[in-house]
Structure formats: structure tokens, C-alpha cells
GROMACS .gro file of C-alpha atoms in nm:
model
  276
    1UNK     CA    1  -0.128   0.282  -0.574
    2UNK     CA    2  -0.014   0.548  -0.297
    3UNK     CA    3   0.277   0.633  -0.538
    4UNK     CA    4   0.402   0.246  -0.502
    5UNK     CA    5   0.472  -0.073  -0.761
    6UNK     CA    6   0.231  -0.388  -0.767
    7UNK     CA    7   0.246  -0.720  -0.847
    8UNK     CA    8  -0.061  -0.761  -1.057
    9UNK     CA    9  -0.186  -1.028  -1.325
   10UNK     CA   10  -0.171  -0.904  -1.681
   11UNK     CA   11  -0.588  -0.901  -1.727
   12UNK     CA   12  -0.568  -0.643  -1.426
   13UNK     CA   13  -0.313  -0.429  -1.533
   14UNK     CA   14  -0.473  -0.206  -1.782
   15UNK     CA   15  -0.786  -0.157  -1.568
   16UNK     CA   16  -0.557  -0.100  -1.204
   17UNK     CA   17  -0.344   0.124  -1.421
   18UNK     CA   18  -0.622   0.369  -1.542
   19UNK     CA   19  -0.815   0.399  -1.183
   20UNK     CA   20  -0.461   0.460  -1.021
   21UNK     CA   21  -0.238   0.687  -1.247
   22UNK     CA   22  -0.433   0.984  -1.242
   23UNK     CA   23  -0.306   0.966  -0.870
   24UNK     CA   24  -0.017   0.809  -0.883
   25UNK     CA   25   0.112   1.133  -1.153
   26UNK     CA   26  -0.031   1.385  -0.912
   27UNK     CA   27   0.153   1.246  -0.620
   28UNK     CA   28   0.492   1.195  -0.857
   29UNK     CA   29   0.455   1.571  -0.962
   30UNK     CA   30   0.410   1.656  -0.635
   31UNK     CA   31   0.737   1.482  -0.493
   32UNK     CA   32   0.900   1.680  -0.860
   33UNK     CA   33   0.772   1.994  -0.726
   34UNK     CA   34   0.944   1.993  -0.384
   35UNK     CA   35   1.276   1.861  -0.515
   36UNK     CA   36   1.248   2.179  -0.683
   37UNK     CA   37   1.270   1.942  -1.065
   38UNK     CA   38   1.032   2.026  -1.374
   39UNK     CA   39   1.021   1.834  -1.649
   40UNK     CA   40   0.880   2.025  -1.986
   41UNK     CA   41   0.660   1.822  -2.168
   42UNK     CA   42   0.886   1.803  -2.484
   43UNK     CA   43   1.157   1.671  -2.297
   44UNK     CA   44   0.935   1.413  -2.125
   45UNK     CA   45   0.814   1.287  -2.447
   46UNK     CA   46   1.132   1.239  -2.638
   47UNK     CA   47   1.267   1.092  -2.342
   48UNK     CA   48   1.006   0.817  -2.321
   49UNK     CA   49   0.969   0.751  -2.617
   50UNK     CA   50   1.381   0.628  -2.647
   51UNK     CA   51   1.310   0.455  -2.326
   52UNK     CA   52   1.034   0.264  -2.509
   53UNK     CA   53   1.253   0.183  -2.795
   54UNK     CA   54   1.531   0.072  -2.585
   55UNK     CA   55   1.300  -0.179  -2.431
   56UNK     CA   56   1.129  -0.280  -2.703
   57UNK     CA   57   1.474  -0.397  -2.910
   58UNK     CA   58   1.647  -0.536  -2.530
   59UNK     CA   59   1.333  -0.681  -2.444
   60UNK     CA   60   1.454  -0.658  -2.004
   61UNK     CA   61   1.677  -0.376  -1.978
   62UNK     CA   62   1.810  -0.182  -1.669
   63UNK     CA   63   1.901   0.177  -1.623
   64UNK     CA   64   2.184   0.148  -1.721
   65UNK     CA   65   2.081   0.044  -2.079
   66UNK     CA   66   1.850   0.372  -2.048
   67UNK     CA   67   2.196   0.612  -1.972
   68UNK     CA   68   2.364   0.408  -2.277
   69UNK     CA   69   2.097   0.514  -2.490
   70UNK     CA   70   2.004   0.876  -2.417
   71UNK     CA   71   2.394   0.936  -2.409
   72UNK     CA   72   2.372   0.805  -2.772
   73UNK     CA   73   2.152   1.071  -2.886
   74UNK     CA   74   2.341   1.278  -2.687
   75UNK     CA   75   2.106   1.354  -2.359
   76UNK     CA   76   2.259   1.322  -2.020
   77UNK     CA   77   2.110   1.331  -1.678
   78UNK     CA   78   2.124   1.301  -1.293
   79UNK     CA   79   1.998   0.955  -1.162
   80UNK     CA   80   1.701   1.130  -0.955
   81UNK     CA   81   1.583   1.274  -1.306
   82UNK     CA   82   1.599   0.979  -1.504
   83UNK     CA   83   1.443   0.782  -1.258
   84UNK     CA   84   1.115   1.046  -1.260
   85UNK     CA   85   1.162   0.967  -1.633
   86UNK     CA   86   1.109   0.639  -1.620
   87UNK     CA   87   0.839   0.664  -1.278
   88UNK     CA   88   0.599   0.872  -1.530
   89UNK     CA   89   0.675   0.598  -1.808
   90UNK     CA   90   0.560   0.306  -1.630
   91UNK     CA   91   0.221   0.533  -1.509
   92UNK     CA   92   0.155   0.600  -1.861
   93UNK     CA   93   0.153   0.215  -1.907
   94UNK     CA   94   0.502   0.239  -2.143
   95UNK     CA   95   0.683   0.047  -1.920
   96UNK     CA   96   0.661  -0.179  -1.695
   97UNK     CA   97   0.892  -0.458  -1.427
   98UNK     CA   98   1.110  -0.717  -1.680
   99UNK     CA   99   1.253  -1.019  -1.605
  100UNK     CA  100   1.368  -1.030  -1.229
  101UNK     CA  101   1.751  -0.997  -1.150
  102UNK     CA  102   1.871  -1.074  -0.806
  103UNK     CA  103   2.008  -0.713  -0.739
  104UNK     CA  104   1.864  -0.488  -1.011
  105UNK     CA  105   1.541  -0.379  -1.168
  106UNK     CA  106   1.462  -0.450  -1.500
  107UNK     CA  107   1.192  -0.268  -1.751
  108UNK     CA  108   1.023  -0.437  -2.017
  109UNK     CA  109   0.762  -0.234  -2.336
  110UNK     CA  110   0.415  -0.317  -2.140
  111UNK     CA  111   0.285  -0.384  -2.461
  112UNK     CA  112   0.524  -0.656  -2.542
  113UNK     CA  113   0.431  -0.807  -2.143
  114UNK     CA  114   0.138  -0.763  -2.074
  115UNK     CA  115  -0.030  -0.680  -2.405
  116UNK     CA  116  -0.195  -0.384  -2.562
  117UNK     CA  117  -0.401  -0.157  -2.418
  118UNK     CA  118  -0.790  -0.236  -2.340
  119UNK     CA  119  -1.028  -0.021  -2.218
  120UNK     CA  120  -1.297  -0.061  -1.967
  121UNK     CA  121  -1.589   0.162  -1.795
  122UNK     CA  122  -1.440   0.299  -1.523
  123UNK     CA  123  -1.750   0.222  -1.314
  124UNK     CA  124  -1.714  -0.154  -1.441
  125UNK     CA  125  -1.322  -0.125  -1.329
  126UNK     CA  126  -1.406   0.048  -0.963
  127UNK     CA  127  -1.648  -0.234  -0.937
  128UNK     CA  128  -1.362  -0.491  -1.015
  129UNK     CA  129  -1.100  -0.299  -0.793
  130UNK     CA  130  -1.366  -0.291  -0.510
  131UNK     CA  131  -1.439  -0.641  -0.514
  132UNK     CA  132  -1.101  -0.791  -0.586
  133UNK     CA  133  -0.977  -0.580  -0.184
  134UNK     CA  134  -1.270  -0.723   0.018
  135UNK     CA  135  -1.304  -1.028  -0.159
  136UNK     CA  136  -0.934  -1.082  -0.066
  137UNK     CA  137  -0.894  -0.854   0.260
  138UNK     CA  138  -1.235  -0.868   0.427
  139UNK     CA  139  -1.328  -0.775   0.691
  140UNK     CA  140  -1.245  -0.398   0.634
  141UNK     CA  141  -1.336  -0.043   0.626
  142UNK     CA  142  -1.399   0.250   0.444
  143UNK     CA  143  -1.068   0.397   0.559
  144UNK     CA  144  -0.900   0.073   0.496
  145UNK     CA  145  -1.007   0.043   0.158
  146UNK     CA  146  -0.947   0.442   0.056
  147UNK     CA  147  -0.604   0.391   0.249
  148UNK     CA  148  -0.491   0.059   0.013
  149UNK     CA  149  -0.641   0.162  -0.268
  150UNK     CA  150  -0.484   0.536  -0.312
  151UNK     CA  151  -0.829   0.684  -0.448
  152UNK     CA  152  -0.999   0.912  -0.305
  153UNK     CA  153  -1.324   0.897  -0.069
  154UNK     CA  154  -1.619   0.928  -0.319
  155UNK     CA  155  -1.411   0.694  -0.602
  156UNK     CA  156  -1.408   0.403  -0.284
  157UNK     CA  157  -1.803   0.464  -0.161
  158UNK     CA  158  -1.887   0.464  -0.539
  159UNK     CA  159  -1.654   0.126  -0.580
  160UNK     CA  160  -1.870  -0.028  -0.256
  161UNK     CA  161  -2.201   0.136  -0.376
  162UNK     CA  162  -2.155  -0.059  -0.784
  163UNK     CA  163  -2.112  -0.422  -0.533
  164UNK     CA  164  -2.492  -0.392  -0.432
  165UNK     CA  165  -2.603  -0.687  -0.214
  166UNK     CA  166  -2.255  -0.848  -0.290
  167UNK     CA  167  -2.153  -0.702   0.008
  168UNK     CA  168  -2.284  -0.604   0.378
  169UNK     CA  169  -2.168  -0.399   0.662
  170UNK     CA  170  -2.090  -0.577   1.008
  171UNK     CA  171  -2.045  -0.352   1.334
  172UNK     CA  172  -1.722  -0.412   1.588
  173UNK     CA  173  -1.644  -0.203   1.860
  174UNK     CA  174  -1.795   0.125   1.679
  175UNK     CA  175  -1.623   0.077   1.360
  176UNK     CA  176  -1.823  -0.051   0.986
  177UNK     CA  177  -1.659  -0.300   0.857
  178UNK     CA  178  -1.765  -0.451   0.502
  179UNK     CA  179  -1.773  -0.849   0.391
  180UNK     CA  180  -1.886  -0.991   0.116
  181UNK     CA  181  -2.180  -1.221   0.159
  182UNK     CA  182  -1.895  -1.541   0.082
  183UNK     CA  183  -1.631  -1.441   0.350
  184UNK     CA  184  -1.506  -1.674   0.614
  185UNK     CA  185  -1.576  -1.627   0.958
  186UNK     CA  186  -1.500  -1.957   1.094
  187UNK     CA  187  -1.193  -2.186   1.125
  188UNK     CA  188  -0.953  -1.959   1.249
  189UNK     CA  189  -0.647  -2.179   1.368
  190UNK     CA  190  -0.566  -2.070   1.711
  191UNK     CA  191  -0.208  -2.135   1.870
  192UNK     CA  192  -0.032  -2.045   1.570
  193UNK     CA  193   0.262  -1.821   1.493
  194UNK     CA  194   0.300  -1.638   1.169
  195UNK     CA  195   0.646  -1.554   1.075
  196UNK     CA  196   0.559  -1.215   0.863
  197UNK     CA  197   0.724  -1.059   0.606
  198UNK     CA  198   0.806  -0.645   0.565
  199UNK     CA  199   0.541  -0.497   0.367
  200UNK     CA  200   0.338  -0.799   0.402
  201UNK     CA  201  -0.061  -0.740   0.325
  202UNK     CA  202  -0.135  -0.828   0.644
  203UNK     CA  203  -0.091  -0.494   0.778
  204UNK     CA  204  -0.016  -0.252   0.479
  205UNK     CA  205  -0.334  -0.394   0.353
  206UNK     CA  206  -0.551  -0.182   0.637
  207UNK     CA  207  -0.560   0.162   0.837
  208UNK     CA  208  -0.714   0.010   1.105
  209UNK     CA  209  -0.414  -0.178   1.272
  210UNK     CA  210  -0.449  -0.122   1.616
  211UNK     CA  211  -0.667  -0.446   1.562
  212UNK     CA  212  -0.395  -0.656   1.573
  213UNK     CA  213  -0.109  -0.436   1.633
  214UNK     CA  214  -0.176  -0.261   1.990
  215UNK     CA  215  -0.104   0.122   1.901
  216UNK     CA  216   0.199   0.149   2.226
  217UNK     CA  217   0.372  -0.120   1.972
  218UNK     CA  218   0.354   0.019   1.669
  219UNK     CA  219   0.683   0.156   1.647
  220UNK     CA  220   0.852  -0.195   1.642
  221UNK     CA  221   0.613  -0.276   1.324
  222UNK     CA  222   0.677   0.029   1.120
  223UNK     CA  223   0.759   0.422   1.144
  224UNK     CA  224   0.636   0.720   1.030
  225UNK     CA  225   0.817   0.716   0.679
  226UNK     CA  226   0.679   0.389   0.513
  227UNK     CA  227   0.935   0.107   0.655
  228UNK     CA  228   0.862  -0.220   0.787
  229UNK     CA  229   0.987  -0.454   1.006
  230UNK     CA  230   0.988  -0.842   0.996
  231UNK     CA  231   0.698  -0.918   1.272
  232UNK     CA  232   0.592  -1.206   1.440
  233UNK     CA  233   0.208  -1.266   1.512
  234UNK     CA  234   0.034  -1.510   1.719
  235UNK     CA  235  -0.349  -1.592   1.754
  236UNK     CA  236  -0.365  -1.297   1.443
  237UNK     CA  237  -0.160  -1.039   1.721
  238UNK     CA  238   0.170  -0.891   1.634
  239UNK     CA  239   0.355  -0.985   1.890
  240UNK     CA  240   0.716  -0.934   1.815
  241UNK     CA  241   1.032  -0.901   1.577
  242UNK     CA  242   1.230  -1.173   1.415
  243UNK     CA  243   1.535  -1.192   1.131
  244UNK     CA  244   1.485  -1.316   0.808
  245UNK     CA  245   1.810  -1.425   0.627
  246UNK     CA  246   1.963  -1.603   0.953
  247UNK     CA  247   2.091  -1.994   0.987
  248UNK     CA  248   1.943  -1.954   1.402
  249UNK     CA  249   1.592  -1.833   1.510
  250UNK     CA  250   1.630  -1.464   1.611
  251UNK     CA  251   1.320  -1.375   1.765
  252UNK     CA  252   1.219  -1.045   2.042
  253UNK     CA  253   0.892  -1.053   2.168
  254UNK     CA  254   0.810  -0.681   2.278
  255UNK     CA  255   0.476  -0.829   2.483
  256UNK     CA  256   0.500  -1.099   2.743
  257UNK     CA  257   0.419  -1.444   2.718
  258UNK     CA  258   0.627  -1.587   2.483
  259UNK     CA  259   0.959  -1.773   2.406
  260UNK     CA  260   1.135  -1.781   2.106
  261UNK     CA  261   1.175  -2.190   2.139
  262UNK     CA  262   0.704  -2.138   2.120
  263UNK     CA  263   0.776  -2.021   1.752
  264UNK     CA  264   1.019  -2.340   1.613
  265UNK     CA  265   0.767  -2.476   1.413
  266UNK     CA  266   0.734  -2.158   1.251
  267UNK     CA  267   1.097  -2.128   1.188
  268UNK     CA  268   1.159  -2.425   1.024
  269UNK     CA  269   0.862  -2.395   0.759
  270UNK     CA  270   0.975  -2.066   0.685
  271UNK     CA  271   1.386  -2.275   0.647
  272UNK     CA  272   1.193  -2.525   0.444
  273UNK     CA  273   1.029  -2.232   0.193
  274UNK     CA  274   1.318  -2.065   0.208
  275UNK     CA  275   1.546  -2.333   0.024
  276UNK     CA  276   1.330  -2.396  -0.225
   0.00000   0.00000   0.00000
């Protein structure tokens, strides 16, 4: 999805995996392409297929395990190649995320994870894809939905067309937004803070973020190259910066109105989560 990893249950994988590789490979190729590295098809298969036998027999291994074992049959590469190698692996469902380590990734044989391959009709797995982002980000748009999802325009209207009368379009200030005919509209808790995670859903979920991120502000929530910042939000509004990782609230607030001592009770149910 957009050329990034998920954290998906194992009954999703195969059926996220098939609507988003096609992509996902394009995109991949494309970054190969303009680092000026090509990859003949000969090479790519008997390069994944010891990566898949150095999984399979170390069950979690890291890349280091991979250099060990192409060494052994006597290939050698740069770290920027291998890790294309092993990028187009885990897209052909090969590999996929092992055990966790606290500093390094680990890759597992997907079919010794997650299980072997099943197929689905790809207009029963758009359907499932559809549903499973509004049923767990609605309200949201189009644009929203094509942005999250990686796929392209016709895949998303097809995905929304398959829901039928699951799902209905409400109007906001000019924009469409769709909800499914079970979303929650009511019970919002005001006078809250949200202490919010980098590369939380809450934003990289949607397009459409000048909803709760005023557009003058949006530098302080992320920049033009993918990275995001720890944000505060109050009321559902990003509202400022704070510091994970840190014994003492560290909070800046880049609209007025607030204080950092407003946000306490937020801080220590994030120290409380945090230790466990």
C-alpha cells in the first residue's frame, strides 16, 4: 500500500497482498529505475528463492542471515540491492515481518506465518478492502480512500460501487463523504486531548486533513517527503507537538489557547501505557 508495510491479520493478507502488489512492484521498479539499478529476472529468482530457504530453515532471520547465505553460494551485493531483493520478495508473498526484535527487522517464509496461499475474486476482495477503510475510517472520501488504499481511481469507485446500500454519501462543506449505514455520529467526547503517535491513522488514514489539521499548520504535522511528527489534538484538532520517550511532559502548542499543564491527564495515560 503506497509502496509501504502493514500490519494486517493473517485471513487478510493473501487478499490485501493481491489487490496491492501489482502497485506496490510498479512503484518499487520505478524507485529501481531512477537509482539507475536493474535486476534481470534470473538473478531475481535465484536470489529469492535462497532467501526463501534461508527463512524457511531459521524460521526469523535478519539481513544479515540473507548476506551469510548468498555469500555461501558465492553472490555478493550492495545493501540498497539486497534490500530491493528482499522488497520484491515480500510483494510476491515469499516473505514476510518475523518475530519482532527491538532494533532489527526480521523475515519469516509467509507460508510458514501466515499460511498458504488462497485465492479470492478480486471483486469479492475490493469489496472486502472497501468495506474494512470506511467501516473503520468513516466518514471519508473518494480521494481519501484512493489516497490510503494505493489503487487507482476506477479500482476504489468499483470497491464503493460492489458495497451497494451498505453505504451512503453525506455532503460537508462541498466535499462527498461516504458512511456506512452503522457509523457513529454521536458521542463524541469533547474536552479531550489525544496524545498522537507519528504515522498514526488518524491522519495518514485521509487526504482530506485540512479537517482537522488547518493547512498554515501543516508543516509542524508532516513534510513533503512522508515524515511525521508526534501531534497533539484536542476536540479532534491538531493542535500542537509533544515528545514521546521523555520522563517530563514536553508539549508546543503552535495555536493559542492552550497550556501544556491542560494536557496532564493525557500524559500520564500515555506514562501508564507506556510501562506496560
Amino acid at each position: 500500500m503506497r509502496g509501504t508495510w502493514q500490519l494486517v491479520s493473517a485471513k487478510d493478507y493473501w487478499m490485501m497482498l493481491g489487490l496491492c502488489a501489482p502497485k506496490a512492484i510498479a512503484v518499487t521498479k520505478g524507485w529501481m529505475s531512477s537509482n539507475k539499478v536493474s535486476i534481470p529476472n534470473e538473478e531475481l529468482m535465484r536470489v529469492r528463492d535462497i532467501l526463501a530457504r534461508t527463512a524457511a530453515e531459521g524460521g526469523s532471520v535478519t539481513k544479515e542471515d540473507f548476506v551469510r547465505a548468498l555469500d555461501g553460494k558465492g553472490i555478493r551485493m550492495d545493501d540498497h540491492r539486497l534490500s530491493y531483493h528482499i522488497r520484491m520478495a515480500e510483494m510476491a508473498g515469499t516473505l514476510c515481518s518475523g518475530e519482532l526484535l527491538p532494533m532489527k527487522a526480521t523475515y519469516a517464509l509467509t507460508a510458514n506465518k501466515v499460511g498458504t496461499r488462497t485465492e479470492m475474486d478480486r471483486d469479492e476482495a475490493l469489496m472486502r478492502f472497501t468495506c474494512k477503510y470506511f467501516q473503520s475510517r468513516q466518514p471519508a472520501t473518494l480521494e481519501d480512500f484512493v489516497w490510503w488504499s494505493g489503487l487507482n481511481i476506477s479500482d476504489c469507485r468499483r470497491g464503493i460501487a460492489l458495497l451497494g446500500n451498505c453505504i451512503h454519501v453525506e455532503k460537508w462543506n462541498g466535499r462527498e463523504f461516504y458512511m456506512t449505514d452503522h457509523c457513529r455520529t454521536r458521542g463524541f467526547r469533547k474536552g479531550k486531548f489525544l496524545l498522537i503517535s507519528p504515522y498514526d491513522e488518524y491522519l495518514i488514514s485521509y487526504k482530506s486533513r485540512d479537517i482537522v489539521l488547518p493547512s498554515e499548520y501543516r508543516h509542524h504535522a508532516h513534510n513533503n517527503s512522508g515524515i511525521f511528527q508526534p501531534i497533539v489534538a484536542f476536540d479532534g484538532t491538531i493542535c500542537g507537538n509533544w515528545t514521546p520517550f521523555k520522563e517530563e511532559c514536553q508539549v508546543s502548542f503552535f495555536t493559542d489557547g492552550y497550556r501544556a499543564e491542560d494536557l496532564m491527564e493525557a500524559w500520564q495515560a500515555y506514562k501508564v501505557y507506556r510501562t506496560k
